[in-house]
Amino acid sequence: MAEKKQFNKGKMVPVPSHSIIPERDLGTSPILECSHLGIDFGGLTAVNEFNITVGRTEIAGLIGPNGAGKTTVFNLLTKVYQPTRGTILLDGLDTHGKTPAQINRMGIARTFQNIRLFNNLSVEDNVKIGLHNQEKYSMFSGILRLPKYWRQEKAAHERALELLSIFDMQDLADHQAGSLPYGAQRRLEIVRALATNPALLLLDEPAAGMNPSETAELMENIVKIRDTFQIAIMLIEHDMSLVMGICEGICVLNFGQIIAKGTAEEIQSNPTVIEAYLGKQQ
Amino acid sequence: MKKKLNKNSLNGFINYGIVIAAFIIIQIFIGKGMLSNSLQSLLVPACCYIVMAVSLNLTVGILGELSLGHAGFMSLGAFSGITASILLQNSIPMAPMRLAVSMAAGAAAGALGGVIVGVPVLRLQGDYLAIVTLAFGQIIKNIIMVLYVGVDENGFHIAASSERFDLAAGGTAIIKGPMGAVGVSKLASFTAGFVLILITLLVVQNLVNSRSGRAIMALRDNRIAAESVGINTTKYKLMAFVTSAALAGAAGALFGLNYSSTVASKFDFNTSILVLVFVVLGGLGSIRGSIIAAALLYVLPELLRSFDIAEYRMLIYAIVLILVMLATNNEQFTALMGRVGGWFKAVGGWFKAAGARVVGWLKSLGRTQSKGKGGTTNG
């Protein structure tokens, strides 16, 4: 019965043959399906014919040379840009015409390539802002400090510390977010995104600016997050050790087009990918 | 964290404490007759300006949107408060009760104005709010300048010119165009102003430390990130702006009911800027700064009036403003102040060291004495 409900949530799209969904997700409907997604900026086609299917607990990678349109894809998925063409189905539901805030409430959370924290607020408040839509008291119960306020604030406080403990950051809760070191700011952004209770987490270069040992730790944590929260994660990353190490399906983008899809081994030996990164062999 | 929560609420409690202490001290001064009549007449407007500054801080400091028409909401509140107080003269004979209802009416009018201005403008990004509120302040002023409002046995009359204003012989004119509201019974009192400040602090501080307030500050710090965590931008911008406008309306009602006559030109662009100056000098986002800046900067030019240097008072006021701006914005000046602070610290440290030495010396003296005593008893 529960399974049926899941299926009725949206149109069940048969998993395309070229999909790279891991085996354990094959029985369930995919969390994200993009078909023929594209956007033009004036005469420039930034992304075109972007088709991808992401499984419910998949860690997917999106790679490509600089300017390939990776972040644009994230901006399309979160509706920072409205796509010119194509559809995005999130858990079977069409996201057409939604605002970024509505997209988040539908289940996509993201981090940003250039960190966007609430710099003047404390680390804990940053996470609590992520919990915003899970706290359910009105402005008036907030102003009048009704019992509901105290109950929910206490719960939010505990939840925020719990989430911070994923990255062992609970001791930093009182610090100002803008004063944290770079790596901690990146981790805080992930925690804040997780706080919104997403079904799909988009990480835009999570390892940027991290040293190899920090990156290794981050890899472990990403897998840990996937396992604990049972969510799908899609990440853009230039650090190939991270991408090849944890991504189950990898999608390579060049000039706004998907040039290859597959597992890490498949991508590494794909001549088109090598050409895109290193140029044509003379 | 528990500690953090305590820090925030502690800050809030200190603000309540400052206001309550100031109220008690001023009441004692009044009781002992140490406050001149001219100073006493400043108390209610000072309360109004404190409320104005704190409420504008909600828009400018906490929401991060510039509003240049805060006096417009004050004006709306003032005239609707006056109208309410005259209309209710017979139905609510108790003055404090009538004042409270009038202030609520002023707040409602301010909130309504806030919604009218905010709904179209706050959907946009950029400096549109500043432009529109600037215009709003002027428009409200000009509308009230030509507005005639009165009540007689036929009911409520409202007209846009004196010719069309047909009030029956026994009726009361409440607002008479360019002459403004006349014949207002002065309901406002310092205590009412004090209570209004406390209510304002309660609303603003509790709002800031709640889910809604965090959403508002998130919008200020990073709109794109706030949207990405599912915060409805328009809703929370509007919430902060309308709350701010409502509080300004209540302050306006109190202000209007403090004088027997009030003209619309009192609430012009200069008043908006004056309140903005209080907010900026007190520190954006700092509630306590707004309270102190509004109280000092409102009373200062009036105080200077009573000295011999009366003709220079605006000059001195300007110099004070410039000095405060220098102190907060100029690096060299802050460095100098830091050094001065350092000297004080050094001097303080020297005194402390000297004091410790003296104490140590006294102690050793006492020890030798007691030793000496001990010696003598033993001997």
XYZ file of C-alpha atoms in Angstrom:
661
model
C 0.000 0.000 0.000
C 2.764 2.352 0.972
C 4.570 1.466 -2.185
C 1.516 2.232 -4.274
C 1.182 5.640 -2.631
C 4.755 6.376 -3.548
C 4.048 5.532 -7.154
C 0.892 7.591 -7.299
C 2.814 10.671 -6.221
C 3.557 11.424 -9.839
C 3.820 10.051 -13.251
C 6.020 6.976 -13.098
C 8.593 7.333 -15.789
C 10.274 4.128 -16.908
C 13.938 4.315 -16.110
C 15.685 5.009 -19.404
C 18.207 2.496 -20.576
C 21.080 4.962 -20.458
C 20.377 5.792 -16.807
C 23.039 5.192 -14.216
C 20.816 4.699 -11.196
C 22.369 2.351 -8.646
C 20.753 -1.025 -8.294
C 19.275 -0.446 -4.835
C 17.186 2.473 -6.167
C 15.765 0.602 -9.141
C 12.628 -0.530 -7.328
C 11.549 3.014 -6.450
C 10.635 5.980 -8.588
C 13.523 8.372 -9.187
C 13.740 11.540 -7.087
C 14.711 13.768 -9.989
C 14.053 13.515 -13.679
C 15.065 16.202 -16.100
C 14.082 15.912 -19.696
C 15.202 18.159 -22.540
C 16.115 20.834 -20.025
C 17.649 23.941 -21.536
C 18.110 27.650 -21.034
C 19.096 30.459 -23.384
C 20.531 33.769 -22.246
C 19.674 35.984 -25.185
C 21.189 34.188 -28.141
C 23.501 32.076 -26.026
C 22.410 28.563 -25.252
C 23.929 27.906 -21.837
C 22.425 24.477 -21.264
C 20.700 22.295 -23.818
C 19.116 18.847 -23.932
C 19.986 18.096 -20.347
C 18.487 14.722 -19.477
C 19.227 13.103 -16.184
C 17.593 10.727 -13.753
C 18.704 10.574 -10.135
C 17.764 7.731 -7.814
C 16.410 8.211 -4.324
C 19.634 7.498 -2.497
C 22.108 8.102 -5.255
C 25.220 10.211 -5.049
C 25.495 11.741 -8.492
C 28.347 13.832 -9.808
C 28.197 16.632 -12.323
C 31.576 17.457 -13.784
C 32.932 19.356 -16.710
C 35.452 22.010 -17.655
C 35.042 25.602 -16.473
C 32.076 27.336 -18.033
C 30.418 24.086 -19.048
C 27.142 25.117 -17.393
C 27.256 23.012 -14.240
C 26.174 25.749 -11.849
C 23.577 26.856 -14.398
C 22.066 23.369 -14.133
C 21.844 23.804 -10.348
C 20.276 27.207 -10.828
C 17.743 25.659 -13.190
C 16.932 22.865 -10.759
C 16.378 25.368 -7.918
C 14.576 27.840 -10.209
C 17.000 30.669 -9.665
C 16.682 30.690 -13.451
C 13.462 29.610 -15.126
C 14.301 27.066 -17.817
C 13.581 28.005 -21.427
C 12.835 24.416 -22.396
C 12.198 21.071 -20.842
C 10.715 19.747 -17.633
C 12.018 18.966 -14.178
C 10.133 16.369 -12.194
C 10.930 16.237 -8.521
C 9.577 13.093 -6.963
C 7.227 12.885 -9.941
C 5.913 16.438 -9.476
C 6.451 19.071 -12.130
C 8.315 22.072 -10.742
C 7.225 24.413 -13.505
C 6.641 28.011 -12.384
C 7.797 27.480 -8.815
C 9.936 30.014 -6.931
C 13.256 29.028 -5.328
C 11.598 29.058 -1.907
C 8.815 26.744 -3.085
C 11.389 24.448 -4.663
C 13.113 24.185 -1.324
C 9.858 23.311 0.380
C 9.284 20.663 -2.321
C 12.536 19.022 -1.308
C 15.612 20.440 -3.016
C 18.262 22.099 -0.864
C 21.538 23.463 -2.143
C 24.834 25.020 -1.261
C 26.581 27.695 -3.279
C 29.871 27.831 -5.127
C 30.659 31.201 -3.573
C 29.580 30.651 0.011
C 26.348 32.378 0.944
C 25.912 32.281 4.687
C 24.057 34.707 6.914
C 27.338 36.227 7.992
C 26.120 38.485 10.789
C 24.199 35.735 12.534
C 25.488 32.968 14.745
C 26.215 29.479 13.448
C 23.215 28.165 15.354
C 20.916 30.806 13.911
C 22.094 29.903 10.430
C 20.995 26.334 11.014
C 17.759 27.474 12.656
C 16.958 29.518 9.546
C 17.308 26.255 7.661
C 14.749 24.800 10.085
C 12.420 27.723 9.343
C 9.715 25.745 7.607
C 9.706 23.025 10.229
C 9.000 25.436 13.039
C 5.310 26.135 12.944
C 4.497 29.061 15.197
C 3.111 32.347 14.018
C 4.586 35.810 14.374
C 2.161 36.492 17.236
C 3.078 33.480 19.308
C 6.657 34.647 18.753
C 5.993 38.189 19.950
C 3.791 37.129 22.859
C 6.118 34.229 23.737
C 3.303 31.709 23.951
C 4.140 28.169 25.174
C 4.240 27.020 21.565
C 7.170 29.386 20.994
C 9.207 27.958 23.856
C 8.457 24.371 22.884
C 9.377 24.826 19.260
C 12.426 26.972 19.945
C 13.726 24.314 22.301
C 13.158 21.633 19.694
C 14.826 23.787 17.032
C 17.807 24.399 19.311
C 18.258 20.694 19.926
C 17.808 19.835 16.265
C 20.300 22.516 15.233
C 22.960 21.119 17.582
C 22.218 17.613 16.394
C 22.702 18.662 12.781
C 25.870 20.578 13.609
C 27.260 17.473 15.262
C 27.378 15.771 11.834
C 30.448 17.855 11.155
C 31.449 18.060 14.788
C 30.616 21.753 14.838
C 28.358 21.953 17.888
C 31.038 23.829 19.827
C 31.010 26.573 17.196
C 27.277 27.207 17.634
C 27.807 30.596 19.277
C 30.341 31.873 16.778
C 29.446 34.388 14.135
C 29.069 32.545 10.840
C 31.118 35.109 8.897
C 34.087 34.692 11.218
C 34.450 30.950 10.653
C 37.348 29.604 8.608
C 36.606 28.776 5.006
C 36.225 25.020 5.401
C 33.882 25.403 8.356
C 31.767 27.855 6.367
C 31.388 25.273 3.595
C 30.391 22.634 6.130
C 27.932 25.011 7.768
C 26.308 25.626 4.407
C 25.789 21.889 4.031
C 24.293 21.683 7.525
C 21.965 24.580 6.792
C 20.826 22.905 3.568
C 20.265 19.625 5.420
C 18.212 21.436 8.043
C 15.541 22.144 5.439
C 14.852 18.406 5.332
C 15.507 17.873 1.625
C 15.009 14.809 -0.528
C 17.732 15.968 -2.893
C 20.802 17.865 -1.793
C 22.768 19.828 -4.368
C 26.369 20.580 -3.424
C 28.187 23.110 -5.566
C 31.918 22.440 -5.227
C 31.819 21.301 -1.598
C 35.545 20.600 -1.517
C 36.700 23.883 -3.050
C 39.517 25.338 -0.999
C 39.918 22.251 1.165
C 43.173 20.388 1.612
C 43.414 16.646 0.774
C 42.782 15.482 4.327
C 39.775 17.781 4.688
C 38.487 16.514 1.349
C 38.830 12.926 2.485
C 36.880 13.749 5.625
C 34.233 15.514 3.551
C 33.888 12.430 1.331
C 33.204 10.281 4.343
C 30.701 12.781 5.626
C 28.827 13.010 2.342
C 28.402 9.242 2.312
C 27.425 9.361 5.970
C 24.790 12.004 5.258
C 23.380 9.937 2.431
C 23.214 6.862 4.646
C 21.669 8.599 7.681
C 19.180 10.803 5.889
C 18.512 8.423 2.982
C 18.541 11.254 0.488
C 19.929 11.761 -2.977
C 22.966 13.983 -3.348
C 24.118 15.626 -6.525
C 27.430 17.408 -6.502
C 29.524 19.573 -8.736
C 33.201 19.118 -8.052
C 36.551 19.631 -9.670
C 38.377 17.390 -7.238
C 38.426 14.110 -9.177
C 39.444 12.022 -6.171
C 36.175 13.012 -4.501
C 34.021 12.563 -7.590
C 35.542 9.253 -8.609
C 35.594 8.082 -5.007
C 31.954 8.521 -3.995
C 29.788 9.271 -7.015
C 27.798 6.316 -8.241
C 26.751 8.012 -11.407
C 28.672 10.753 -13.138
C 27.467 13.122 -15.762
C 29.945 15.134 -17.829
C 28.919 18.471 -19.213
C 30.698 20.489 -21.890
C 29.400 23.639 -23.565
C 26.007 23.041 -21.950
C 25.626 19.551 -23.422
C 25.938 16.198 -21.722
C 28.854 14.474 -23.385
C 29.007 11.375 -21.230
C 27.170 9.553 -18.465
C 28.253 6.507 -16.544
C 30.141 5.109 -13.622
C 33.560 6.396 -12.577
C 35.403 3.744 -14.634
C 33.328 4.413 -17.696
C 33.922 8.139 -17.486
C 37.644 7.798 -16.904
C 38.087 5.746 -20.058
C 35.681 7.746 -22.211
C 37.611 9.350 -25.106
C 35.114 12.250 -25.460
C 35.618 13.192 -21.806
C 39.389 13.028 -22.098
C 39.178 15.207 -25.161
C 36.982 17.769 -23.386
C 39.419 18.030 -20.514
C 42.763 17.610 -22.230
C 42.114 18.469 -25.869
C 42.396 16.359 -28.991
C 45.364 14.073 -29.378
C 47.459 15.200 -32.310
C 22.636 27.426 22.773
C 21.371 28.154 26.214
C 24.157 30.671 26.741
C 23.415 32.413 23.468
C 19.723 32.606 24.126
C 20.509 34.085 27.477
C 22.808 36.627 25.851
C 20.082 37.763 23.509
C 17.415 37.947 26.156
C 19.910 39.583 28.508
C 20.452 42.328 25.946
C 16.702 42.727 25.738
C 16.329 42.896 29.500
C 19.073 45.521 29.710
C 17.076 47.624 27.253
C 13.925 47.282 29.350
C 16.026 48.086 32.402
C 17.451 51.265 30.858
C 13.993 52.492 29.900
C 12.446 51.666 33.277
C 15.359 53.230 35.175
C 15.182 56.381 33.037
C 11.444 56.580 33.674
C 11.864 56.248 37.436
C 14.693 58.782 37.584
C 12.732 61.302 35.536
C 9.646 60.739 37.695
C 11.747 61.428 40.806
C 13.119 64.591 39.203
C 9.593 65.720 38.332
C 8.438 64.919 41.867
C 11.203 67.024 43.358
C 10.489 69.841 40.910
C 13.967 69.637 39.432
C 12.743 69.463 35.859
C 11.755 72.754 34.221
C 8.437 72.974 32.416
C 10.152 73.290 29.059
C 12.089 70.090 29.694
C 8.965 68.310 30.895
C 7.231 69.243 27.668
C 9.961 67.360 25.799
C 9.267 64.055 27.515
C 6.320 62.859 25.429
C 7.820 63.832 22.038
C 11.095 62.214 23.116
C 9.171 58.987 23.836
C 7.545 59.257 20.397
C 10.888 59.700 18.697
C 12.376 56.767 20.585
C 9.508 54.579 19.342
C 9.993 56.000 15.844
C 13.702 55.238 15.910
C 13.292 51.703 17.255
C 10.576 50.932 14.724
C 12.575 52.400 11.836
C 15.504 50.305 12.971
C 13.333 47.257 12.308
C 13.083 48.279 8.648
C 16.527 49.752 8.116
C 18.744 47.821 10.499
C 17.066 44.445 10.773
C 15.327 44.059 7.426
C 18.017 46.049 5.626
C 15.674 48.112 3.444
C 15.993 51.890 3.378
C 12.814 53.783 4.228
C 12.753 57.554 3.780
C 9.122 58.115 4.669
C 8.784 56.983 8.240
C 7.232 60.332 9.176
C 4.445 59.553 6.700
C 3.301 56.657 8.877
C 3.656 58.869 11.946
C 1.423 61.409 10.225
C -1.175 58.775 9.345
C -1.133 57.603 12.949
C -1.316 61.129 14.344
C -4.349 62.227 12.380
C -6.251 58.963 12.668
C -5.427 58.890 16.382
C -6.735 62.447 16.812
C -9.839 61.605 14.791
C -10.463 58.487 16.865
C -9.998 60.355 20.132
C -12.529 63.045 19.148
C -15.030 60.548 17.752
C -14.833 58.463 20.909
C -15.014 61.466 23.254
C -18.479 60.524 24.449
C -18.391 56.754 24.192
C -15.136 56.364 26.155
C -15.015 59.039 28.845
C -11.928 57.610 30.566
C -8.929 59.484 29.140
C -6.228 56.771 29.388
C -8.578 54.243 27.816
C -9.389 56.652 24.998
C -5.689 57.314 24.493
C -5.010 53.584 24.242
C -7.806 53.105 21.712
C -6.589 56.115 19.733
C -3.069 54.763 19.679
C -4.412 51.424 18.483
C -6.292 53.285 15.745
C -3.074 55.106 14.847
C -1.215 51.787 14.713
C -3.922 50.318 12.492
C -3.716 53.311 10.134
C 0.074 53.046 10.047
C -0.147 49.327 9.323
C -2.651 49.945 6.545
C -0.307 52.516 5.012
C 2.528 50.027 5.355
C 0.548 47.363 3.510
C -0.425 49.784 0.729
C 3.164 50.892 0.218
C 4.764 47.537 0.952
C 2.745 45.101 -1.126
C 3.762 46.452 -4.522
C 7.227 47.684 -3.577
C 8.616 44.893 -1.413
C 8.211 42.414 -4.249
C 11.008 44.242 -6.017
C 14.686 44.104 -5.238
C 16.858 47.161 -4.931
C 16.317 50.657 -3.647
C 12.717 51.009 -4.724
C 11.445 51.110 -1.165
C 13.514 54.228 -0.465
C 12.143 55.969 -3.549
C 8.534 55.005 -2.921
C 8.555 55.789 0.801
C 10.122 59.169 0.035
C 7.192 59.886 -2.279
C 4.710 58.370 0.174
C 5.767 60.769 2.934
C 5.219 63.749 0.643
C 1.918 62.417 -0.681
C 0.487 61.812 2.786
C 1.564 65.284 3.864
C -0.063 66.896 0.844
C -3.263 64.873 1.159
C -3.735 65.781 4.795
C -2.969 69.424 3.971
C -6.170 69.600 1.897
C -8.250 67.182 3.931
C -11.255 68.350 5.925
C -12.680 65.933 8.453
C -15.480 66.650 10.851
C -18.364 65.134 12.739
C -21.831 66.496 13.410
C -25.289 65.131 14.156
C -25.526 63.789 10.571
C -22.436 61.698 11.117
C -18.896 61.688 9.821
C -17.845 64.191 7.123
C -14.791 64.017 4.961
C -13.956 66.382 2.092
C -11.022 67.408 -0.053
C -11.738 71.158 -0.022
C -13.320 73.723 2.334
C -16.192 74.449 -0.114
C -17.387 70.859 -0.115
C -17.001 70.580 3.627
C -20.594 71.124 4.807
C -20.538 70.665 8.513
C -23.729 71.412 10.430
C -23.617 74.302 12.885
C -23.188 72.170 15.986
C -20.523 69.901 14.455
C -16.877 69.607 15.371
C -14.224 70.016 12.719
C -11.399 67.577 13.449
C -8.968 68.253 10.615
C -9.180 71.585 8.841
C -6.943 71.310 5.813
C -3.774 73.383 6.039
C -4.619 74.362 9.624
C -4.371 70.731 10.584
C -6.094 69.224 13.561
C -7.226 71.843 16.056
C -8.908 71.772 19.419
C -7.414 68.426 20.362
C -7.721 67.491 24.014
C -4.234 66.603 25.225
C -4.519 62.990 26.272
C -0.855 62.043 26.020
C 1.212 61.626 29.129
C 4.774 60.625 29.881
C 3.526 57.382 31.400
C 1.707 56.537 28.180
C 4.903 57.254 26.249
C 6.833 55.015 28.613
C 4.329 52.185 28.170
C 4.464 52.617 24.392
C 8.258 52.330 24.444
C 8.000 49.135 26.487
C 5.438 47.705 24.069
C 7.645 48.654 21.130
C 10.651 46.994 22.733
C 8.585 43.904 23.471
C 7.330 43.657 19.900
C 10.632 44.394 18.174
C 12.898 42.366 20.446
C 10.626 39.350 20.627
C 10.080 39.477 16.887
C 13.811 39.574 16.228
C 14.458 36.584 18.482
C 11.828 34.403 16.877
C 11.502 32.306 13.759
C 10.106 35.286 11.839
C 12.889 37.598 12.982
C 15.545 35.135 11.919
C 13.911 34.941 8.505
C 13.935 38.751 8.299
C 17.622 38.943 9.217
C 18.371 36.134 6.768
C 16.862 38.263 4.009
C 19.080 41.149 5.039
C 22.255 39.075 5.100
C 21.733 37.100 1.918
C 18.502 37.094 -0.008
C 19.466 34.317 -2.421
C 20.501 32.005 0.390
C 17.329 32.843 2.310
C 15.237 31.853 -0.694
C 17.255 28.676 -1.063
C 16.225 27.561 2.421
C 12.570 28.149 1.652
C 11.938 31.606 3.110
C 9.121 33.545 1.489
C 10.854 36.870 0.804
C 7.827 39.061 0.246
C 6.012 37.780 3.313
C 8.827 38.499 5.735
C 9.796 41.826 4.182
C 6.184 42.861 4.482
C 5.973 41.576 8.061
C 8.907 43.711 9.177
C 7.836 46.762 7.219
C 4.200 46.702 8.356
C 5.182 46.122 12.004
C 7.508 49.080 11.720
C 4.781 51.230 10.153
C 2.234 50.211 12.801
C 4.570 51.196 15.626
C 5.249 54.512 13.884
C 1.487 55.005 13.648
C 1.084 54.435 17.383
C 3.926 56.871 18.086
C 2.256 59.374 15.769
C -1.044 59.070 17.631
C 0.713 59.752 20.922
C 2.540 62.688 19.345
C -0.647 64.151 17.897
C -2.508 63.848 21.167
C 0.257 65.719 22.995
C -0.551 69.063 21.365
C -3.769 71.000 21.082
C -3.138 71.460 17.379
C -1.095 69.525 14.864
C -0.303 70.381 11.255
C 0.599 67.880 8.562
C 3.749 69.779 7.607
C 5.230 68.743 10.965
C 5.662 65.236 9.519
C 7.713 66.136 6.488
C 10.832 64.763 4.884
C 13.021 66.423 7.536
C 11.302 64.437 10.262
C 11.870 61.199 8.341
C 15.534 62.052 7.959
C 15.793 63.081 11.626
C 14.552 59.634 12.664
C 16.893 58.000 10.160
C 19.766 59.974 11.699
C 18.842 58.591 15.134
C 18.875 55.064 13.714
C 22.139 55.422 11.811
C 23.985 57.143 14.639
C 22.629 54.705 17.200
C 23.876 51.869 15.039
C 21.971 49.886 12.426
C 20.314 46.933 14.061
C 21.105 48.131 17.580
C 17.894 48.700 19.520
C 19.709 50.218 22.483
C 21.624 52.556 20.191
C 18.364 53.783 18.693
C 16.869 54.467 22.118
C 19.878 56.394 23.369
C 20.507 58.280 20.132
C 16.860 59.309 19.826
C 16.649 60.459 23.439
C 19.918 62.425 23.401
C 19.690 63.893 19.928
C 16.099 64.959 20.412
C 16.683 66.607 23.769
C 20.110 68.109 22.966
C 19.038 70.908 20.567
C 16.188 71.793 22.903
C 18.537 71.895 25.876
C 20.906 74.161 23.982
C 18.000 76.522 23.441
C 17.947 77.343 27.132
C 21.600 78.447 27.240
C 23.029 81.799 26.184
C 24.348 80.177 23.053
C 20.811 79.668 21.758
C 21.598 81.105 18.329
C 24.387 78.577 17.845
C 22.380 75.565 18.917
C 21.887 74.050 15.455
C 25.580 74.616 14.802
C 26.503 72.689 17.932
C 23.980 70.010 17.047
C 25.584 69.647 13.628
C 29.049 69.435 15.163
C 27.873 66.718 17.534
C 26.435 64.757 14.617
C 29.651 65.109 12.646
C 31.737 64.035 15.623
C 29.605 60.972 16.197
C 29.848 60.059 12.513
C 33.599 60.542 12.631
C 33.864 58.454 15.727
C 31.995 55.591 14.161
C 33.278 55.707 10.592
C 36.738 57.240 10.478
C 39.478 54.697 10.916
C 42.047 57.190 12.141
C 39.592 58.664 14.574
C 38.573 55.271 15.916
C 42.256 54.413 16.153
C 42.814 57.626 18.094
C 39.867 56.850 20.324
C 41.268 53.376 20.750
C 44.593 54.894 21.774
C 42.854 57.260 24.178
C 41.005 54.255 25.520
C 44.360 52.525 25.714
C 45.791 55.406 27.756
C 42.831 55.259 30.074
C 43.345 51.553 30.378
C 47.058 52.107 30.985
C 46.336 54.773 33.571
C 43.694 52.532 35.079
C 46.156 49.668 35.064
C 48.762 51.866 36.723
C 46.248 52.871 39.388
C 45.291 49.248 39.835
C 48.924 48.241 40.162
C 49.562 51.112 42.517
C 46.472 50.194 44.492
C 47.587 46.581 44.657
C 50.996 47.741 45.832
C 49.402 49.932 48.489
C 47.140 47.107 49.570
C 50.072 44.718 49.579
C 52.086 47.205 51.582
C 49.212 47.674 54.027
C 48.821 43.931 54.330
C 52.492 43.409 54.959
C 52.349 46.273 57.425
C 49.394 44.597 59.131
C 51.273 41.318 59.128
C 54.357 42.818 60.702
C 52.141 44.616 63.194
C 50.253 41.451 64.095
C 53.563 39.668 64.173
C 54.827 42.383 66.404
C 51.684 42.050 68.499
C 52.075 38.304 68.541
C 55.648 38.792 69.546
C 54.713 41.049 72.411
C 52.004 38.739 73.704
C 54.358 35.855 73.450
C 57.004 37.798 75.171
